[in-house]
PDB file of C-alpha atoms in Angstrom:
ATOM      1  CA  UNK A 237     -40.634 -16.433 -49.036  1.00 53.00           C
ATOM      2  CA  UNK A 238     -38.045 -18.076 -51.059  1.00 56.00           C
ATOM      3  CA  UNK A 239     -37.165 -20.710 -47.760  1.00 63.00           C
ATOM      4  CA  UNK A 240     -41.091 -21.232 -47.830  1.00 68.00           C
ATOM      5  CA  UNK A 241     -41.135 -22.289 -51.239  1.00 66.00           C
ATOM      6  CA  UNK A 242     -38.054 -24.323 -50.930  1.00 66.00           C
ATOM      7  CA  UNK A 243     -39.589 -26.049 -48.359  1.00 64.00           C
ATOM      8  CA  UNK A 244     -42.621 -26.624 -50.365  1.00 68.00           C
ATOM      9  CA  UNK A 245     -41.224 -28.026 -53.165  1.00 66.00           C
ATOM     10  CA  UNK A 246     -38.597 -30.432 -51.722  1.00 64.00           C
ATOM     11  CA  UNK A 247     -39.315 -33.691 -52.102  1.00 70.00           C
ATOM     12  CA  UNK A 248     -37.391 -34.468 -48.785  1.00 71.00           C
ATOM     13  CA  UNK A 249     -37.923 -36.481 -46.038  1.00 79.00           C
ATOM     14  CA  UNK A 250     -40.000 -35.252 -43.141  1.00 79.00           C
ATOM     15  CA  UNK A 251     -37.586 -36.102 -40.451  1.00 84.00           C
ATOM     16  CA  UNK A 252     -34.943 -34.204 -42.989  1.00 81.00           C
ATOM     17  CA  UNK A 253     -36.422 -31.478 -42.576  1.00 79.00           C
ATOM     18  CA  UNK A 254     -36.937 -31.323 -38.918  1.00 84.00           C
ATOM     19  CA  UNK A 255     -33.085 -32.131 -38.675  1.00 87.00           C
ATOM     20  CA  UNK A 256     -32.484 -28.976 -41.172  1.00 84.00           C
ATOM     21  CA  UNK A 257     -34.892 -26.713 -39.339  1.00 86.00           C
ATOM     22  CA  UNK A 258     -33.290 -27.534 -35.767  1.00 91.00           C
ATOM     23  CA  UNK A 259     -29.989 -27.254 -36.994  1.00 91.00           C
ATOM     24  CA  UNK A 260     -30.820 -23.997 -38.511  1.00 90.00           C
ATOM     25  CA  UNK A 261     -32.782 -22.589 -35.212  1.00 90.00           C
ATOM     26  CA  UNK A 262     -29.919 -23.772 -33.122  1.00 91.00           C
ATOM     27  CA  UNK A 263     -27.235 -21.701 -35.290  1.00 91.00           C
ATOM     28  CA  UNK A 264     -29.351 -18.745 -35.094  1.00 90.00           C
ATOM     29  CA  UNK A 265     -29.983 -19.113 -31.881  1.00 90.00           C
ATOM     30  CA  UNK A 266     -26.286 -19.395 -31.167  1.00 89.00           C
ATOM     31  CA  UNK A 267     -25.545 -16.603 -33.485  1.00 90.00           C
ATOM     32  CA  UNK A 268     -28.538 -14.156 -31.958  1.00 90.00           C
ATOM     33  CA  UNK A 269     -28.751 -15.035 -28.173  1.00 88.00           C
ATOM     34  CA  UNK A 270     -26.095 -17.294 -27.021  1.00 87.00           C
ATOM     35  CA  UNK A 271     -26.439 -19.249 -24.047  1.00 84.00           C
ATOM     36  CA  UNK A 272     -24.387 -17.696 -21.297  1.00 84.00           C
ATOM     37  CA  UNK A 273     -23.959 -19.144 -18.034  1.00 85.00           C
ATOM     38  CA  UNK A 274     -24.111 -16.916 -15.105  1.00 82.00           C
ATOM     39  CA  UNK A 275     -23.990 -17.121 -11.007  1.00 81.00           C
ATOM     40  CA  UNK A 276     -26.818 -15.403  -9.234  1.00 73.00           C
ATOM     41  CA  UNK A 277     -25.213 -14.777  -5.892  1.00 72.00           C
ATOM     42  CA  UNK A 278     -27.847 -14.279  -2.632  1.00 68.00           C
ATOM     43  CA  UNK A 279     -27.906 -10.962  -1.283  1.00 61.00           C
ATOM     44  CA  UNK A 280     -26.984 -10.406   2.447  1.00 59.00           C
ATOM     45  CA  UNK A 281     -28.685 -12.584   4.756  1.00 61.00           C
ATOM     46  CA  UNK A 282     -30.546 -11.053   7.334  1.00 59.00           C
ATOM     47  CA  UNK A 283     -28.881 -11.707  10.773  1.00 66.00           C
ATOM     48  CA  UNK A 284     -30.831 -11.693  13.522  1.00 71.00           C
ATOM     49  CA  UNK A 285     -29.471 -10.941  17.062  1.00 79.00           C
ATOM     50  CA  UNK A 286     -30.333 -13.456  19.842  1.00 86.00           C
ATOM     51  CA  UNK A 287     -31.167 -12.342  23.076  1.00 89.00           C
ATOM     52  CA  UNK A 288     -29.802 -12.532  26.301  1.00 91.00           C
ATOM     53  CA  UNK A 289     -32.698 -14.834  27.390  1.00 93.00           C
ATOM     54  CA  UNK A 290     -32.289 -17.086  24.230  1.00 93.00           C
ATOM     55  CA  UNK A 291     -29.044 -17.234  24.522  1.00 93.00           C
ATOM     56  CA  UNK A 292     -29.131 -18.140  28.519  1.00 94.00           C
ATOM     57  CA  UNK A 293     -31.429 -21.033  27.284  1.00 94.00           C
ATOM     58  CA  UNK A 294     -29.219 -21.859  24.173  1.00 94.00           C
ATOM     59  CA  UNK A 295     -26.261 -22.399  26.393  1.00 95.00           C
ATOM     60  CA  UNK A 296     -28.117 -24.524  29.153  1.00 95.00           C
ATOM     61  CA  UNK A 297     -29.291 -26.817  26.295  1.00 95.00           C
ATOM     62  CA  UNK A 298     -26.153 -27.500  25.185  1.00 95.00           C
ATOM     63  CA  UNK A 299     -24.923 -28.060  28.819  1.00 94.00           C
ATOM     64  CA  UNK A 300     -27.439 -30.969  29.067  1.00 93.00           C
ATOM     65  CA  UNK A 301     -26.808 -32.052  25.966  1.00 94.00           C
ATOM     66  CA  UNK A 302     -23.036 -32.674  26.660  1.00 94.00           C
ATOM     67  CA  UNK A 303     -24.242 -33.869  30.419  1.00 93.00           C
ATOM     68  CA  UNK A 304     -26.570 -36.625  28.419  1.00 92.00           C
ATOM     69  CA  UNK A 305     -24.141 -37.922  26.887  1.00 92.00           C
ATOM     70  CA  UNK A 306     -21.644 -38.785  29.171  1.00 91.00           C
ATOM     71  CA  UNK A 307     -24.495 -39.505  31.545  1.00 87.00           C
ATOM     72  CA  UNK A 308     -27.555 -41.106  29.335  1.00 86.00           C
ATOM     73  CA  UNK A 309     -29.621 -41.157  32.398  1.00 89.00           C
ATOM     74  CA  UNK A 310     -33.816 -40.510  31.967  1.00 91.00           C
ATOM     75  CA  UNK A 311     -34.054 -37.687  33.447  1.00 91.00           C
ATOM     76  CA  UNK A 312     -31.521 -35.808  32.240  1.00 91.00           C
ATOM     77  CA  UNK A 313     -33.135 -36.843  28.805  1.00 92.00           C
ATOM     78  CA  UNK A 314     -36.275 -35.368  29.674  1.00 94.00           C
ATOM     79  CA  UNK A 315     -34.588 -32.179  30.911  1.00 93.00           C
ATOM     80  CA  UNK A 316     -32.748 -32.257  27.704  1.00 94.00           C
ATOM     81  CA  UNK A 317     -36.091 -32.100  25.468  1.00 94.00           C
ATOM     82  CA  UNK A 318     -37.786 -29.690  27.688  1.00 95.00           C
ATOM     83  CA  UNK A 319     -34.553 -27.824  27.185  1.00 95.00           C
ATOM     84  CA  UNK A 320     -34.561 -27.783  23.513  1.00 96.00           C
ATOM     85  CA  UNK A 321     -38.148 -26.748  23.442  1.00 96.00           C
ATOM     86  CA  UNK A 322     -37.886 -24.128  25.628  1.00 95.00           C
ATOM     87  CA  UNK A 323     -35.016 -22.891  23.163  1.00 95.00           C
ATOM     88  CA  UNK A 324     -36.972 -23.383  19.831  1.00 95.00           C
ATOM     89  CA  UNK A 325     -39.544 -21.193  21.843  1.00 95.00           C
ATOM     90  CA  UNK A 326     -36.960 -18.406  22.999  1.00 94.00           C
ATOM     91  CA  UNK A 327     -35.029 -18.329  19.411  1.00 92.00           C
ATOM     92  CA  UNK A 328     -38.396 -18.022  17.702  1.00 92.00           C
ATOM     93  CA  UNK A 329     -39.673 -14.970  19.983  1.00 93.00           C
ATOM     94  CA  UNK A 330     -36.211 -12.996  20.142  1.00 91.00           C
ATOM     95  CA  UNK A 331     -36.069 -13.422  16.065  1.00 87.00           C
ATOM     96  CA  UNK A 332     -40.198 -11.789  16.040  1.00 87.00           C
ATOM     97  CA  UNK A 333     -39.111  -9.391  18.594  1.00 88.00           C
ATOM     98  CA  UNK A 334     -36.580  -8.107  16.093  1.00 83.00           C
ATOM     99  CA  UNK A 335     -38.209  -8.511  13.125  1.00 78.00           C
ATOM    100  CA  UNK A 336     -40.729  -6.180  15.126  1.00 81.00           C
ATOM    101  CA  UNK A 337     -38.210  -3.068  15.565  1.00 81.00           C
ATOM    102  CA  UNK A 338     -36.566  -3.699  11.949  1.00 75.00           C
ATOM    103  CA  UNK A 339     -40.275  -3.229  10.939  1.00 75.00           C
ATOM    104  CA  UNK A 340     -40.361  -0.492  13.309  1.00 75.00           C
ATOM    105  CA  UNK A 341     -37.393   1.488  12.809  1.00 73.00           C
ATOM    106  CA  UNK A 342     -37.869   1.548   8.769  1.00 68.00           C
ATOM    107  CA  UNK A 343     -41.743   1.962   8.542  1.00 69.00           C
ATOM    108  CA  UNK A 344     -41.398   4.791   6.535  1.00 73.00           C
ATOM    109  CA  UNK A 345     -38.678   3.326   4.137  1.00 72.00           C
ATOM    110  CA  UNK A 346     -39.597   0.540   2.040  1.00 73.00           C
ATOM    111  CA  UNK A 347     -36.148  -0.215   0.173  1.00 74.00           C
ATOM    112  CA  UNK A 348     -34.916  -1.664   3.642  1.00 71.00           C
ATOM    113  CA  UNK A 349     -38.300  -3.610   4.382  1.00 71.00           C
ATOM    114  CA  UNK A 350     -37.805  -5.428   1.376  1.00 73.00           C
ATOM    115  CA  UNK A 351     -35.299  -7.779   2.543  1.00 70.00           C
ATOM    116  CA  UNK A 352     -37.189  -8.369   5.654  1.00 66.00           C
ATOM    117  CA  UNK A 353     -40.338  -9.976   4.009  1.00 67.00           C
ATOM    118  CA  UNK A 354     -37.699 -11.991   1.765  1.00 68.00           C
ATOM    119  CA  UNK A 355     -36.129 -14.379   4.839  1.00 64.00           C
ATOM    120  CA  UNK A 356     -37.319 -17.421   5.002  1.00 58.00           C
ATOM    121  CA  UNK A 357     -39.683 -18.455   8.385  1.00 56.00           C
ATOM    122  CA  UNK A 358     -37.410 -20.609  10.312  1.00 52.00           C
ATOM    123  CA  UNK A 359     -39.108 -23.011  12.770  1.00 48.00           C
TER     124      UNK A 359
END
């Protein structure tokens, strides 16, 4: 009560006391709960295994794409996209596929489907 009354009385400035206030937070802050800076490392990234298909399909694409460019001919630009999509679509269905027996495999346990439903949807 005796800083309330203080307070009260003083015939200070406003923005004096605002100043004196902060300044007095700030060192108890400082003194209670200092600021510490810390580094919240990611956990282990979920790898997901590609399949032989996917990766069949991963390596023609990048056939064509070193084909297109010593050869920027219109067809094999076409090829190239329909490559690349055909990819995106094989990457995407080997990476459900194991999502599918991680899910399967640990049903029961839910500590190891955690990290599952914490990857990010790539796509």
């Amino acid at each position: 009560m005796a800083v309330a009354d203080s307070l009260l009385s003083a015939s200070l400035d406003p923005d004096m006391l605002a100043t004196a206030l902060d300044r007095n937070l700030h060192s108890l802050l400082d003194r209670h709960a200092p600021l510490k800076t810390i580094t919240i490392r990611s956990g282990q990234k979920h790898i997901f295994t590609l399949s032989d298909e996917a990766r069949q399909e991963k390596r023609e694409c990048r056939r064509l794409e070193r084909k297109l460019r010593l050869d920027p001919h219109h067809a094999v630009k076409h090829a190239y996209r329909f490559a690349k999509n055909t990819v995106k679509t094989a990457i995407l269905k080997s990476r459900a596929d194991c999502i599918s027996s991680e899910f399967g495999k640990s049903n029961s346990n839910p500590r190891s489907l955690w990290p599952l439903l914490l990857t990010k949807p790539s796509g």
